[in-house]
mmCIF file of C-alpha atoms in Angstrom:
data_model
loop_
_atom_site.group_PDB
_atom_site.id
_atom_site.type_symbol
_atom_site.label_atom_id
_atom_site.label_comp_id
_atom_site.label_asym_id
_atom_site.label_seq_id
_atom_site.Cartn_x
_atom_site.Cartn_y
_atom_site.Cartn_z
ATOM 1 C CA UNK A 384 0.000 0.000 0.000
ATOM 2 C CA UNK A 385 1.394 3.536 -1.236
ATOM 3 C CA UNK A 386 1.011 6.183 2.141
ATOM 4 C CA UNK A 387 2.120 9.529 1.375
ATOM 5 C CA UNK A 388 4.563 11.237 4.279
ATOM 6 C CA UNK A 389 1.399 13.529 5.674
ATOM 7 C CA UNK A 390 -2.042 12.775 7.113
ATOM 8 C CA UNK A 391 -4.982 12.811 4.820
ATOM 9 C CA UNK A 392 -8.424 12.018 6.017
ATOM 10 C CA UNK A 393 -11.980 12.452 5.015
ATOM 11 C CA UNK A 394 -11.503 16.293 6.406
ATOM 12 C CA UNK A 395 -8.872 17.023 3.943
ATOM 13 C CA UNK A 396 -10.373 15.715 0.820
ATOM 14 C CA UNK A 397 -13.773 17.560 1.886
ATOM 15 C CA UNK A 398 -12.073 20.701 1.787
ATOM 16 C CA UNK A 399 -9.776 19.572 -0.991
ATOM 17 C CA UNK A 400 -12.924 19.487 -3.425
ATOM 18 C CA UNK A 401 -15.059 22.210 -1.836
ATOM 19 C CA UNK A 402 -12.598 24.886 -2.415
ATOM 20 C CA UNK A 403 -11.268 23.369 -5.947
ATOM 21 C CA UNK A 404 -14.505 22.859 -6.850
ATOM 22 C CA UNK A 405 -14.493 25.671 -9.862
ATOM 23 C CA UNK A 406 -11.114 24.227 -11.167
ATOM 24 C CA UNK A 407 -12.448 20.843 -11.182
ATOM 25 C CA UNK A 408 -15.823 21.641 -13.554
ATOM 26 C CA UNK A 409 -13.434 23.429 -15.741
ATOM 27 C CA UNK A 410 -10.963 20.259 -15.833
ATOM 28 C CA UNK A 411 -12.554 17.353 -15.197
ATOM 29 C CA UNK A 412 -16.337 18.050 -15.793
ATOM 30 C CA UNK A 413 -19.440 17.355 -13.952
ATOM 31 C CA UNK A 414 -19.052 13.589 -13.907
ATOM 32 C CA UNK A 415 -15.090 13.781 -11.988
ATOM 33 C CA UNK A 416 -13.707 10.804 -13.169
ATOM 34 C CA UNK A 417 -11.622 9.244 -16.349
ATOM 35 C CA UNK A 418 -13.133 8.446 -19.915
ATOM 36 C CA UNK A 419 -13.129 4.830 -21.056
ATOM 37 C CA UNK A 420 -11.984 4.858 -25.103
ATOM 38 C CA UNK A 421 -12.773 2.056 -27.091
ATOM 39 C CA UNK A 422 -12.034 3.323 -30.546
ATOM 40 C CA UNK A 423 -10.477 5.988 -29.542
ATOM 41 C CA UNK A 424 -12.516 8.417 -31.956
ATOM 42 C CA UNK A 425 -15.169 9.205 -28.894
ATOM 43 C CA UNK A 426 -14.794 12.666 -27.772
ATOM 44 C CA UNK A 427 -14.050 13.230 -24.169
ATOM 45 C CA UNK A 428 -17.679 13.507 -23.083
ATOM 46 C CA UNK A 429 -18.846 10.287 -24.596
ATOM 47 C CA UNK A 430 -15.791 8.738 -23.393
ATOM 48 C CA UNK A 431 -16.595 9.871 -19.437
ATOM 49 C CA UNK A 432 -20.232 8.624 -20.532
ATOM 50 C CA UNK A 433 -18.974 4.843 -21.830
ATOM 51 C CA UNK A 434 -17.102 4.310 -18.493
ATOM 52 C CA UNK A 435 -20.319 4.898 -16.239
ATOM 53 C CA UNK A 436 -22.344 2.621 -18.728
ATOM 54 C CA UNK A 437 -19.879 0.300 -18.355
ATOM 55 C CA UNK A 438 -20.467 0.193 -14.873
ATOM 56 C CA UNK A 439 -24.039 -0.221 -15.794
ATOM 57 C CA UNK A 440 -23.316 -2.855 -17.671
ATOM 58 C CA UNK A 441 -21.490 -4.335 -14.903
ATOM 59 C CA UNK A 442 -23.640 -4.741 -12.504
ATOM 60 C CA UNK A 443 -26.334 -6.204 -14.280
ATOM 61 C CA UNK A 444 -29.107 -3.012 -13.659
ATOM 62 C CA UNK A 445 -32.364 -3.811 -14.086
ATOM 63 C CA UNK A 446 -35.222 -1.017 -13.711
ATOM 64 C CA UNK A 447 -36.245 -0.365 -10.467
ATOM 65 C CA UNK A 448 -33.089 -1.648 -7.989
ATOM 66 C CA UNK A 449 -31.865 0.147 -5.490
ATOM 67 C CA UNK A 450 -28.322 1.525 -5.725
ATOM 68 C CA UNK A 451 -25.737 3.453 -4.131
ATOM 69 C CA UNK A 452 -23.437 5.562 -5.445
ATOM 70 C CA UNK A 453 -19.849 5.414 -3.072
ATOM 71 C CA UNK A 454 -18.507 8.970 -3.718
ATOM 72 C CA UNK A 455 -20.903 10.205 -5.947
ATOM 73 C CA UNK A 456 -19.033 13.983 -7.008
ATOM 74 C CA UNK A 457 -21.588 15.953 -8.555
ATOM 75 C CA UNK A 458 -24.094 12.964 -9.075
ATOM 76 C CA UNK A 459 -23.722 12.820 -12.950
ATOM 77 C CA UNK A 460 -23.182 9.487 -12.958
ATOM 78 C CA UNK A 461 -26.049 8.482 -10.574
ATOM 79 C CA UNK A 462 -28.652 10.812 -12.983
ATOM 80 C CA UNK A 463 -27.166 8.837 -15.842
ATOM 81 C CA UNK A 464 -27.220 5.751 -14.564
ATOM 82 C CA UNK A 465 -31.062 6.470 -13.027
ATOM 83 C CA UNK A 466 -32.091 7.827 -16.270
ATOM 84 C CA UNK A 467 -30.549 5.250 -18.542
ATOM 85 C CA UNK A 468 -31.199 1.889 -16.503
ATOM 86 C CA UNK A 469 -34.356 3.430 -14.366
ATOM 87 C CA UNK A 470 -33.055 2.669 -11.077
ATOM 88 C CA UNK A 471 -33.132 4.560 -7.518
ATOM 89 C CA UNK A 472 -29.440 5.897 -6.853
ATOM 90 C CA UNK A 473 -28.871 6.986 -3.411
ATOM 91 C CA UNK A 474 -25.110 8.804 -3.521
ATOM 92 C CA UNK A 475 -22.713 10.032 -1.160
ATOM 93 C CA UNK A 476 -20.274 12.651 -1.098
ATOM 94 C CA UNK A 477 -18.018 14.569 1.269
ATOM 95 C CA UNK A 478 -18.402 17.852 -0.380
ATOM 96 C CA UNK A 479 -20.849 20.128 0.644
ATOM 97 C CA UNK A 480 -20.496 22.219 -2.929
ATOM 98 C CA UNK A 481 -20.696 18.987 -4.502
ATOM 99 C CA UNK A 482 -23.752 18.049 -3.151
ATOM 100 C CA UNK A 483 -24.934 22.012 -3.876
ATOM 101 C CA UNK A 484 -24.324 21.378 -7.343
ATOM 102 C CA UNK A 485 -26.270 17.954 -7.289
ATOM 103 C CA UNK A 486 -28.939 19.832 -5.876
ATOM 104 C CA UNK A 487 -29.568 22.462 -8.485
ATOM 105 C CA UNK A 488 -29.581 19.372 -11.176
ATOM 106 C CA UNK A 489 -31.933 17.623 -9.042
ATOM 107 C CA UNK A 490 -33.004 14.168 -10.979
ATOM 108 C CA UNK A 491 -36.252 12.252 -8.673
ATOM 109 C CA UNK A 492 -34.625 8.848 -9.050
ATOM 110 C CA UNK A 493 -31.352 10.365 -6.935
ATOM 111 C CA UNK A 494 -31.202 11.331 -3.541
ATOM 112 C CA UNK A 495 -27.663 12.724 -2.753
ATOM 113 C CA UNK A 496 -26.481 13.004 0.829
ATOM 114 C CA UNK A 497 -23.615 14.917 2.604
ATOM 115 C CA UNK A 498 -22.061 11.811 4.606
ATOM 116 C CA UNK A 499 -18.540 9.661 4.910
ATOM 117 C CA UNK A 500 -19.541 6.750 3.570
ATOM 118 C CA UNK A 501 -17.601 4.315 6.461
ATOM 119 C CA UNK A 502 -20.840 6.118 8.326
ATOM 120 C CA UNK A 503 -23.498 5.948 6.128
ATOM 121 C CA UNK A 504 -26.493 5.106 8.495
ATOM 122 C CA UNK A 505 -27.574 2.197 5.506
ATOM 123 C CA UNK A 506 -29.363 -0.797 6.716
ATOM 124 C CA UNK A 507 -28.149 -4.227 5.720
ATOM 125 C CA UNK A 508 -28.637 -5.670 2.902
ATOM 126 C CA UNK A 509 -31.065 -3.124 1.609
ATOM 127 C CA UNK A 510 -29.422 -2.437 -1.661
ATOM 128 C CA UNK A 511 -29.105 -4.328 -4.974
ATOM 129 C CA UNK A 512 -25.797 -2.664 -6.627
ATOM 130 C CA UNK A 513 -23.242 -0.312 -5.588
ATOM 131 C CA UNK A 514 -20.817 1.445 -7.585
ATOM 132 C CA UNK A 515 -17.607 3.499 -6.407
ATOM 133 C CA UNK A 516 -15.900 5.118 -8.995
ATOM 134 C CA UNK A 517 -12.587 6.993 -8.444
ATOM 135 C CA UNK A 518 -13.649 7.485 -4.390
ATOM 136 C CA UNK A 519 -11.789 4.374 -2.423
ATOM 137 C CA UNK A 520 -8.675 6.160 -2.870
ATOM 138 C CA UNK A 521 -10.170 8.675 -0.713
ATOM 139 C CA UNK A 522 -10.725 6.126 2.006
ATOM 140 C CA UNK A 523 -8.890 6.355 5.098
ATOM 141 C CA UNK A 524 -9.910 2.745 6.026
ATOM 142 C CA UNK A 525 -10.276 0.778 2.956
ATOM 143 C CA UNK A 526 -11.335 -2.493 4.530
ATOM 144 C CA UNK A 527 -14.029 -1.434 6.140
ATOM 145 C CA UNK A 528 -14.995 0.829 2.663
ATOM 146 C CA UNK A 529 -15.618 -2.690 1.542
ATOM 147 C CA UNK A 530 -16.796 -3.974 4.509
ATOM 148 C CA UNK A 531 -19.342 -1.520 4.756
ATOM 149 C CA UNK A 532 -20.323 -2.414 0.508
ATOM 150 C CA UNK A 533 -20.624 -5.705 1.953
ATOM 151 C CA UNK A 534 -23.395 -4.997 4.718
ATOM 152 C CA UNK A 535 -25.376 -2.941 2.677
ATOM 153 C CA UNK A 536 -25.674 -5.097 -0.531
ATOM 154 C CA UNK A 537 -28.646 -7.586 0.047
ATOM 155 C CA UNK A 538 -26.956 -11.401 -1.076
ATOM 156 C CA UNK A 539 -26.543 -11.216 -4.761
ATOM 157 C CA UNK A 540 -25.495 -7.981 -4.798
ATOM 158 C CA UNK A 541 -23.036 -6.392 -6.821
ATOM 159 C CA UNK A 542 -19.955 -4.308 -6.107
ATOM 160 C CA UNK A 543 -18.107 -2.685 -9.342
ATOM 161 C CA UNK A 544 -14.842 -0.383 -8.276
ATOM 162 C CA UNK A 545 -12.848 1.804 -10.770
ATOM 163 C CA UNK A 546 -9.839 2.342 -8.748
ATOM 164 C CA UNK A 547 -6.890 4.472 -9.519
ATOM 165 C CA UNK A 548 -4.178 1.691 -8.427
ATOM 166 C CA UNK A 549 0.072 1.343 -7.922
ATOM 167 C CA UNK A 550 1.783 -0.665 -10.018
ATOM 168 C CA UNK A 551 2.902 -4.141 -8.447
ATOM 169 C CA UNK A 552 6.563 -3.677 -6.694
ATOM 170 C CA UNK A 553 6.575 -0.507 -8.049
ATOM 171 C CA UNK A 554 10.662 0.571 -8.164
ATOM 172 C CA UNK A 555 11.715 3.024 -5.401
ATOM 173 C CA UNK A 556 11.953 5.949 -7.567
ATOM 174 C CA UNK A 557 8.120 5.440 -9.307
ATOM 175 C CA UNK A 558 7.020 5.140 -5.328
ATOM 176 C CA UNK A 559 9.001 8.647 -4.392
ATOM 177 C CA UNK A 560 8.671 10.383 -7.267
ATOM 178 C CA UNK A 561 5.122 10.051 -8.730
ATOM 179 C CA UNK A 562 3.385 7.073 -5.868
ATOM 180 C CA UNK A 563 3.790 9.031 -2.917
ATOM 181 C CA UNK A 564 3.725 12.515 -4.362
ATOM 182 C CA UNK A 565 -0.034 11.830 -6.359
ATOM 183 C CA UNK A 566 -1.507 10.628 -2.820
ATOM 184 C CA UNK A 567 -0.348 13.824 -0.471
ATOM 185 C CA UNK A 568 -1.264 16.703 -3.724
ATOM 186 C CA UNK A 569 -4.963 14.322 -4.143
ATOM 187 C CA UNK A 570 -5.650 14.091 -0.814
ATOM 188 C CA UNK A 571 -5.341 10.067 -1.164
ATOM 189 C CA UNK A 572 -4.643 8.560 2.283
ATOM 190 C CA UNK A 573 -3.286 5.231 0.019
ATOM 191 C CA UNK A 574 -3.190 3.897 -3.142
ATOM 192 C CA UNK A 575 -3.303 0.295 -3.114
ATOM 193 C CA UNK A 576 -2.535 -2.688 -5.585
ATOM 194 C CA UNK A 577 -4.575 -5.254 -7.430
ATOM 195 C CA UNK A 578 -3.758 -7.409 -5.382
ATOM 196 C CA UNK A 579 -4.390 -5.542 -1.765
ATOM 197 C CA UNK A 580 -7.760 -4.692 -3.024
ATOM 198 C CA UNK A 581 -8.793 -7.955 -3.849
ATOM 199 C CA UNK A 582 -7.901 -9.410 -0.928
ATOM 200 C CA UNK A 583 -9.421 -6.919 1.100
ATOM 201 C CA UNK A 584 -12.674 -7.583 -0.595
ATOM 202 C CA UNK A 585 -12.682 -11.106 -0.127
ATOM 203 C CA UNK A 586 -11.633 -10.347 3.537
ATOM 204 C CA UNK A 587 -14.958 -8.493 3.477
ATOM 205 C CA UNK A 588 -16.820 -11.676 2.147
ATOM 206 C CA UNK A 589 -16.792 -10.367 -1.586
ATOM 207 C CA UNK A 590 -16.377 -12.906 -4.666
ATOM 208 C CA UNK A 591 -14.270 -11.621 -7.198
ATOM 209 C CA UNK A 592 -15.908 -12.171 -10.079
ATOM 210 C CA UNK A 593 -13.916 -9.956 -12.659
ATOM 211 C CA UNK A 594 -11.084 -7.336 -12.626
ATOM 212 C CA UNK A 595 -10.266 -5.534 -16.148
ATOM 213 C CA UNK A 596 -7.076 -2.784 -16.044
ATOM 214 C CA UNK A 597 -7.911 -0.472 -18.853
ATOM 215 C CA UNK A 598 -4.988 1.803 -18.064
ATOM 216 C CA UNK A 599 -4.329 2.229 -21.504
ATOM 217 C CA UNK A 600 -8.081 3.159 -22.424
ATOM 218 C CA UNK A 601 -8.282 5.634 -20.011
ATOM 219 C CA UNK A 602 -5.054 7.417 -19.614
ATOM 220 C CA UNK A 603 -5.712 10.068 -22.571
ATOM 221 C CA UNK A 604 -7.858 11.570 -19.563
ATOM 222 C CA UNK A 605 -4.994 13.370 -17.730
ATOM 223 C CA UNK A 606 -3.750 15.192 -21.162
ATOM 224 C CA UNK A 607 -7.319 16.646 -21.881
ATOM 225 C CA UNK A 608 -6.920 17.704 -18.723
ATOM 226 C CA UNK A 609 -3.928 19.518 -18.821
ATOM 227 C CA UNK A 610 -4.917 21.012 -22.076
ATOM 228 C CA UNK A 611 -8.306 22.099 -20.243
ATOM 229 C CA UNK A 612 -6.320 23.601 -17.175
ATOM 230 C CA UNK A 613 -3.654 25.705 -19.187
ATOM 231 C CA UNK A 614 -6.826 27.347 -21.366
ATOM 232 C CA UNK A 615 -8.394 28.118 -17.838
ATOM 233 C CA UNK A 616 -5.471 29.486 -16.200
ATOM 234 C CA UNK A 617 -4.653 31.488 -19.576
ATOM 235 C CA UNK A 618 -8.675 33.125 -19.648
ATOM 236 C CA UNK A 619 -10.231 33.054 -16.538
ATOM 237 C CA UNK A 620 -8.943 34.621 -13.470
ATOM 238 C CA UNK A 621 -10.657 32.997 -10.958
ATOM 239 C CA UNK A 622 -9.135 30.094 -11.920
ATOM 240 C CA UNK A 623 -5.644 31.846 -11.618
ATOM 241 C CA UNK A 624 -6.559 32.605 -8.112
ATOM 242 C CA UNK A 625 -7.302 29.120 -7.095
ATOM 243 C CA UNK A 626 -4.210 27.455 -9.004
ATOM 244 C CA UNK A 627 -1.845 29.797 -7.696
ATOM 245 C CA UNK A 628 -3.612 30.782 -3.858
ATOM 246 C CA UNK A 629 -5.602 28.286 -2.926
ATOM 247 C CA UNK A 630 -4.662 25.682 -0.326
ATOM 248 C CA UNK A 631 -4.985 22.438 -2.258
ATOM 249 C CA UNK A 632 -3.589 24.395 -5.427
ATOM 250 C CA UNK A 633 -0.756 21.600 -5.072
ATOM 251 C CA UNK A 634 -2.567 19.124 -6.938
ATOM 252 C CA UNK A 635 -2.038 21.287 -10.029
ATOM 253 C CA UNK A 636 1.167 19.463 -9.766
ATOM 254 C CA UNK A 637 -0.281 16.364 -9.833
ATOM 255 C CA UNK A 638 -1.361 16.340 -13.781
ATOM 256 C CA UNK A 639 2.528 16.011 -15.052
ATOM 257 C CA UNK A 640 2.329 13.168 -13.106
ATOM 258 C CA UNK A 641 -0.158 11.143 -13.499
ATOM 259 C CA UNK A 642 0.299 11.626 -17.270
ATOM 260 C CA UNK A 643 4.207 10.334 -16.378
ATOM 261 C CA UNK A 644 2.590 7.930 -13.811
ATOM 262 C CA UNK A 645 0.726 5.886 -16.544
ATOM 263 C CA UNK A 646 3.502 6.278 -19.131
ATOM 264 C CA UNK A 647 5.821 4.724 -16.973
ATOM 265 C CA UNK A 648 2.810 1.766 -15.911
ATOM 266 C CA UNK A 649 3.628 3.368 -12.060
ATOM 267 C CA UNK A 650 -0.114 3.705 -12.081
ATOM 268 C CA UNK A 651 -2.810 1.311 -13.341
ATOM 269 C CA UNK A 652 -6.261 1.469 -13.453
ATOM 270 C CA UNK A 653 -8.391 -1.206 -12.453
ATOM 271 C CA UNK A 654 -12.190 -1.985 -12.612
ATOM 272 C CA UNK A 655 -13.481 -4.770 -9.978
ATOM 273 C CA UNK A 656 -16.395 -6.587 -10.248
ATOM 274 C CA UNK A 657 -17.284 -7.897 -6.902
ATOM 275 C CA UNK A 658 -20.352 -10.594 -6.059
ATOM 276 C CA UNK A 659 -21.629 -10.545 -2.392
ATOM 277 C CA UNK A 660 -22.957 -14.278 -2.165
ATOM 278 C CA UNK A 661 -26.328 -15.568 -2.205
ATOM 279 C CA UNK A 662 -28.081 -17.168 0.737
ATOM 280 C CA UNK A 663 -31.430 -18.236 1.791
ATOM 281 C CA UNK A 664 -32.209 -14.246 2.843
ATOM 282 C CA UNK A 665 -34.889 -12.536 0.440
ATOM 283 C CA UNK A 666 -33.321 -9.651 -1.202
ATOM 284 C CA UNK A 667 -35.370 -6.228 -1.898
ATOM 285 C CA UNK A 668 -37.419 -6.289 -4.561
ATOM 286 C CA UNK A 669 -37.324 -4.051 -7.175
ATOM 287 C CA UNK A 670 -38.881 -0.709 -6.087
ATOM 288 C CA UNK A 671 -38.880 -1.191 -2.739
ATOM 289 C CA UNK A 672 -38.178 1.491 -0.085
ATOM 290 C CA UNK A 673 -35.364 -0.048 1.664
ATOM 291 C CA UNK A 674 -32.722 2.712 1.890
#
């Protein structure tokens, strides 16, 4: 497991996206996490749009489950996922100008709630699917982030993770240089490997039914990006403000590396699909009220 040399916890990456939250519409758009090429002619909104429906697909929606969304951003991909597959997406953020945003693009299938999700007040087993897309990195106890997926999912439900992940043995220099450094300027209390989340999600009582690293599909991300961050610091000055003032402004930094991080296969990305086993319990049926 990669720990960067300072404390981050779920205070820290609230505030980290609260105040950065202008820079990161301008950057990253309202979804907030990588695009998923598959030709590699999709523009960069129908690539951010493949990787939730691949999710989706995933998890095997059907129209009226109940789902949760682990780290939910701006709730772009819960509306999209609500409106495409006509399910009930409750999400969670940190962020209180996340959830502001969410608000004023309110969708009646999504409920989106201002809450760590190792706290989440859920009852067991009252969900069908979950989803948590680029937000167990943020995790300051990852076991129990899928220990907590585990006790919410009634049996037979599903668990898909996109996770930003470190390169197996990753040499010394990747683990000082671009490891390390990406955590502390994200706000990332660790960055784990295949192979630690896996078996923490087994420790959890997951099955591992499938794991796909699509590094190379979704690495073009971080150049858009950077493109999208130099036009914004060259015309509007409130991003200047924030890159070069603001107290998180560090993770401007982080964009030369992540680009270098994938390049140099320091970073992977990984998508999990995880299986919480059946039993003779009745799960909710479609529809119900049972978050």
């Amino acid at each position: 497991m990669i720990l960067p040399n300072t404390v981050q916890n779920a205070v820290a990456v609230a505030d980290h996206y609260d105040e950065l939250d202008p820079v990161y519409r301008h950057v990253w758009g309202d979804h907030v996490h990588h695009g998923l090429w598959a030709t590699g002619r999709e523009t960069p909104a129908e690539a951010v749009v493949a990787l939730a429906e691949t999710v989706g697909d995933r998890l095997n929606l059907t129209p009226g489950d109940e789902c949760v969304d682990i780290g939910c951003g701006y709730g772009s991909t819960a509306r999209q996922l609500a409106e495409t597959r006509k399910v009930h997406v409750t999400g969670f953020t940190l962020s209180a100008e996340q959830a502001h945003y969410a608000a004023e693009h309110h969708e009646p299938n999504v409920d989106i709630q201002v809450r760590d999700w190792l706290d989440n007040g859920l009852s067991d087993a009252s969900a069908h699917a979950a989803w948590a897309i680029e937000s167990s990195e943020h995790m300051v106890d990852k076991p129990r982030f899928f220990a907590e997926a585990h006790r919410v999912l009634a049996p037979g439900g599903r668990l898909v993770v996109c996770a930003w992940l470190a390169e197996t043995d990753a040499s010394g220099w990747k683990v000082r240089h671009l490891l390390e450094p990406i955590c502390r300027e994200g706000r990332l209390p660790s960055m784990g490997t295949r192979e630690e989340y896996e078996a923490m999600a087994m420790a959890a009582g997951f099955l591992v039914t499938d794991y796909e690293d699509v590094s190379s599909r979704v690495a073009r991300t971080w150049t858009i990006c950077a493109r999208r961050l130099v036009k914004a610091l060259l015309l509007d000055r409130d991003t200047r403000r924030l890159a070069f003032r603001a107290r998180n402004r560090i993770f401007v930094l982080s964009i030369p590396r992540l680009i270098l991080a994938y390049r140099t296969g320091a970073m992977r990305y990984g998508i999990f699909t995880l299986s919480k086993a059946d039993d003779d319990a009745t799960p909710p049926q479609p529809g119900e009220p049972t978050l």
